[in-house]
mmCIF file with all atom_site columns, C-alpha atoms in Angstrom:
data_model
loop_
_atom_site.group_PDB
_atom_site.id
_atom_site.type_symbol
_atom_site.label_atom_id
_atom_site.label_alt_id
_atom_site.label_comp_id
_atom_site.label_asym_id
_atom_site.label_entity_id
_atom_site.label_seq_id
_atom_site.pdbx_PDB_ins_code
_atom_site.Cartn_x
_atom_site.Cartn_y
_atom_site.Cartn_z
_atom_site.occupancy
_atom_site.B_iso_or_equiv
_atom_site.pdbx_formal_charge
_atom_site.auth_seq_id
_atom_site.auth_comp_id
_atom_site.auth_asym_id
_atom_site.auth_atom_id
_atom_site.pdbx_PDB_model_num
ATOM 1  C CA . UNK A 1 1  ? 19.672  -25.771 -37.497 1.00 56.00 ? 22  UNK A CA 1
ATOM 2  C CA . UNK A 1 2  ? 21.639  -22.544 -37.803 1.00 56.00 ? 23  UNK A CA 1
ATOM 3  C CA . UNK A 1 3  ? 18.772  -21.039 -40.249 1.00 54.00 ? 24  UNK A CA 1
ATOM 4  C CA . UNK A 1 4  ? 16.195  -22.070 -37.320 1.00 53.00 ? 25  UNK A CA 1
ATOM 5  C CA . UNK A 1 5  ? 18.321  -19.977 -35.039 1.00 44.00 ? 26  UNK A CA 1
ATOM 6  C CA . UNK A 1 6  ? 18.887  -17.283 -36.823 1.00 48.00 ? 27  UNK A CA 1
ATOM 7  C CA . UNK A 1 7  ? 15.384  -16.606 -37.857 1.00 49.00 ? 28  UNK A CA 1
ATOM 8  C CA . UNK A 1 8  ? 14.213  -17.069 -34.039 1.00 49.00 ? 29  UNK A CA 1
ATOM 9  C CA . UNK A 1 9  ? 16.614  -14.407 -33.244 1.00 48.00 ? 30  UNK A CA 1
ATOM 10 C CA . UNK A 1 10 ? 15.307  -12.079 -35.730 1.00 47.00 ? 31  UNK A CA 1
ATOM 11 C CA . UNK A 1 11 ? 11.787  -12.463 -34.370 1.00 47.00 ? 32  UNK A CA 1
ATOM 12 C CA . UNK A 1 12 ? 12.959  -11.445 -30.768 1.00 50.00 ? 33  UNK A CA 1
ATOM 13 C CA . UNK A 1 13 ? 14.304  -8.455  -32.306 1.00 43.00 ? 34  UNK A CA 1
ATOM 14 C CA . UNK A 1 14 ? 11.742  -7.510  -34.878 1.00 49.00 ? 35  UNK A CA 1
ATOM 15 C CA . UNK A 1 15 ? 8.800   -8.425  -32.522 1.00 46.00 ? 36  UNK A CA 1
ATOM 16 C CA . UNK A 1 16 ? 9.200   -5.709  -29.707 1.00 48.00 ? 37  UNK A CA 1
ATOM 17 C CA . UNK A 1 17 ? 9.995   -3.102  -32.479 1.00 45.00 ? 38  UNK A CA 1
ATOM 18 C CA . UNK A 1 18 ? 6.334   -3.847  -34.021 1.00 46.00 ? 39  UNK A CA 1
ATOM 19 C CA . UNK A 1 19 ? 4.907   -3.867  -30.502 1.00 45.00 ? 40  UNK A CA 1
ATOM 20 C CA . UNK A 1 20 ? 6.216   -0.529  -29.513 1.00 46.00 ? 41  UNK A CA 1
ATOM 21 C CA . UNK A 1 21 ? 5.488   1.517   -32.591 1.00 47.00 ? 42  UNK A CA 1
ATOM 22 C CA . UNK A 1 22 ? 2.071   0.381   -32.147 1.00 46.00 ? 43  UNK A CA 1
ATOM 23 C CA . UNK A 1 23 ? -0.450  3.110   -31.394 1.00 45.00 ? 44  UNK A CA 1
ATOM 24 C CA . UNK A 1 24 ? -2.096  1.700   -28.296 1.00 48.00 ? 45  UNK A CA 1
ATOM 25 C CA . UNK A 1 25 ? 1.293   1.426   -26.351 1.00 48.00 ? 46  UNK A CA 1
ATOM 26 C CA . UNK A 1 26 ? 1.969   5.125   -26.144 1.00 55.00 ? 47  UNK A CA 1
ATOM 27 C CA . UNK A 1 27 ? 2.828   5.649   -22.575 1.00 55.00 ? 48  UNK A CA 1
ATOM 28 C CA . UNK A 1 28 ? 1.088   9.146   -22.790 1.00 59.00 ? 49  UNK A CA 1
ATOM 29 C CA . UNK A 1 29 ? -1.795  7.792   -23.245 1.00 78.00 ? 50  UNK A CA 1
ATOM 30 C CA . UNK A 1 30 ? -2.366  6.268   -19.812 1.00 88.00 ? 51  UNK A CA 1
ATOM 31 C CA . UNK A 1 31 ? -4.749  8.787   -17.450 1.00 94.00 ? 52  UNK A CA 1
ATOM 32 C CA . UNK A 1 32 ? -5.834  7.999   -13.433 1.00 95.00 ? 53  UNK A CA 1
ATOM 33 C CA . UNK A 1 33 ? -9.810  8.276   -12.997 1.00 94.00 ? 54  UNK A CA 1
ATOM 34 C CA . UNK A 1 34 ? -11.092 10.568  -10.002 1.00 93.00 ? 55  UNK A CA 1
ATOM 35 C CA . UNK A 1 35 ? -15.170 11.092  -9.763  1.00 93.00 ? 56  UNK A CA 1
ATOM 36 C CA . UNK A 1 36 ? -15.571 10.082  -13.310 1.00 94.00 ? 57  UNK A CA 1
ATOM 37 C CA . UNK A 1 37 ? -12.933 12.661  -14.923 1.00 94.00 ? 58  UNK A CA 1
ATOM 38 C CA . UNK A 1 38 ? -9.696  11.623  -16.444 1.00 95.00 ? 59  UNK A CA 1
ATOM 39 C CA . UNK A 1 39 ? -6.408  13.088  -15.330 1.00 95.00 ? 60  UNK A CA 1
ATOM 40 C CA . UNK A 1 40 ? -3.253  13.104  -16.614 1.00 94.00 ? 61  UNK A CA 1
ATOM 41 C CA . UNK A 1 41 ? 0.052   11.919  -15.549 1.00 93.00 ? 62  UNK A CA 1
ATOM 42 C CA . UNK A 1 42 ? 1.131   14.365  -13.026 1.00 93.00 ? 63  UNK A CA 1
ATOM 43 C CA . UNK A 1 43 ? -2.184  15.743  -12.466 1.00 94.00 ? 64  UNK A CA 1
ATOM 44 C CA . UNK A 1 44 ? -3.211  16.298  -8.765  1.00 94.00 ? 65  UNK A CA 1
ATOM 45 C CA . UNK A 1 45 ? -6.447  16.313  -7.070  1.00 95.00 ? 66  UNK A CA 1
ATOM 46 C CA . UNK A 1 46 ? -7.663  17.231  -3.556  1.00 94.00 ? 67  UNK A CA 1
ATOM 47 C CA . UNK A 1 47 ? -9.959  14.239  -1.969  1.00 93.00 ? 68  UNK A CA 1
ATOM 48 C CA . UNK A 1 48 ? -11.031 13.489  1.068   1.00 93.00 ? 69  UNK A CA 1
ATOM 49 C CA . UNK A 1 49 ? -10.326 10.448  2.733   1.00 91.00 ? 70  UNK A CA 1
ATOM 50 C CA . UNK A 1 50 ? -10.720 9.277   6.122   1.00 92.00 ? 71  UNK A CA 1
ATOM 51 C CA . UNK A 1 51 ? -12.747 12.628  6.995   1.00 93.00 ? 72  UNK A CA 1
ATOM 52 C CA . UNK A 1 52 ? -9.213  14.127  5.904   1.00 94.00 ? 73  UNK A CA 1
ATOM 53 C CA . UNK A 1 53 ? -8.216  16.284  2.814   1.00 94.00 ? 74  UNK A CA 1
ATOM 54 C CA . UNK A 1 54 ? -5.235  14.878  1.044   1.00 95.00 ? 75  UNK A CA 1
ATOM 55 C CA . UNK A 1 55 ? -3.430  15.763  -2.140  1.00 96.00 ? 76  UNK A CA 1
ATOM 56 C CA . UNK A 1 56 ? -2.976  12.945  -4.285  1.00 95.00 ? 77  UNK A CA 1
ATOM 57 C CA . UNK A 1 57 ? -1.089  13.259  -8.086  1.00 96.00 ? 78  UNK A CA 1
ATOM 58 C CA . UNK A 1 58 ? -1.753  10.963  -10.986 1.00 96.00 ? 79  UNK A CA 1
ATOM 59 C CA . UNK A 1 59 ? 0.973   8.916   -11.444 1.00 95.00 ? 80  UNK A CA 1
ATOM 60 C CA . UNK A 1 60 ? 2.531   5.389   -12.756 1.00 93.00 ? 81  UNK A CA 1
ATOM 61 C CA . UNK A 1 61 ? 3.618   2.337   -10.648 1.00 91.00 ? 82  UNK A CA 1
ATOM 62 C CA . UNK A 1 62 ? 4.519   -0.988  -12.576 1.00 91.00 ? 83  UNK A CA 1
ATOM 63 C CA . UNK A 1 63 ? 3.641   0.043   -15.821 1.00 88.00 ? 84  UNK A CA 1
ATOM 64 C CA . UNK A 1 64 ? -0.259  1.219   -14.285 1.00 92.00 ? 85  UNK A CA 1
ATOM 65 C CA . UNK A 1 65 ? -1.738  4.656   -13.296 1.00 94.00 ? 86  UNK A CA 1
ATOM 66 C CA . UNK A 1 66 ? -2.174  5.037   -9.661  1.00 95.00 ? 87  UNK A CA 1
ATOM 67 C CA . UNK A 1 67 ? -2.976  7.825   -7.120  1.00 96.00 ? 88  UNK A CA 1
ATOM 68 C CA . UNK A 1 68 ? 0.122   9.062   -4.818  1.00 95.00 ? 89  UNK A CA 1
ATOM 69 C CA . UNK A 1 69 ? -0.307  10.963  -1.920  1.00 95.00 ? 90  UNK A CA 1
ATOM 70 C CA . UNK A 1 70 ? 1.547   14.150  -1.935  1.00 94.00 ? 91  UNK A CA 1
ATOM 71 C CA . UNK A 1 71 ? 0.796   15.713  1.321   1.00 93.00 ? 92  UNK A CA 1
ATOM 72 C CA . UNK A 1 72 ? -2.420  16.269  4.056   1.00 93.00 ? 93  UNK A CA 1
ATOM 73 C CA . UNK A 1 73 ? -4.619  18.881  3.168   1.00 93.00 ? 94  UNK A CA 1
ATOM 74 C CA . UNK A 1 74 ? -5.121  20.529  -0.072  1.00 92.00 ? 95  UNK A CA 1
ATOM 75 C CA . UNK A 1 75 ? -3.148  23.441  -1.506  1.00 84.00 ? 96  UNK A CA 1
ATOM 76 C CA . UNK A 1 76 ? -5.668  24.709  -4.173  1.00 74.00 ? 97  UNK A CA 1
ATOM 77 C CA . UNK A 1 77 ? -3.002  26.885  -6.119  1.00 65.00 ? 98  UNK A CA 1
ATOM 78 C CA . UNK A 1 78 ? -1.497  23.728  -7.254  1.00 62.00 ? 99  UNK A CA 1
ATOM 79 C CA . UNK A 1 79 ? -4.625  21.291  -8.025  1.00 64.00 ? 100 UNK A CA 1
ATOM 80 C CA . UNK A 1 80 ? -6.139  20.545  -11.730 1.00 60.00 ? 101 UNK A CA 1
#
């Protein structure tokens, strides 16, 4: 019983190791997609929404890529 244990505690520590040297896991890897061009984390965009221009910036929310809003209107000095 205490060999069963032992090796089930070595898998829960071995495991994630394996899992996060793994090459499709790299967290810079992850872009947002905005009129079929990729853009990185931290990346911002101007779009119009609503009839409005908004600037939105690529970035992560639960372990996904999502657009923020950053502020109304568009401040083109700052945009990819």
């Amino acid at each position: 019983m205490k060999t069963a244990l032992t090796a089930t505690m070595m898998a829960f520590l071995i495991i994630p190791t394996a899992f996060a040297q793994s090459s499709h896991l790299k967290l810079g890897d992850c872009t947002c997609r905005f009129q079929g061009a990729d853009f990185q984390e931290g990346q911002m965009v101007c779009a119009r929404i609503s009839g409005k221009e908004v600037t939105l910036q690529c970035d992560r929310v639960l372990n996904n890529t999502s657009w923020k809003t950053i502020q109304d209107g568009c401040d083109q000095q700052n945009l990819s």
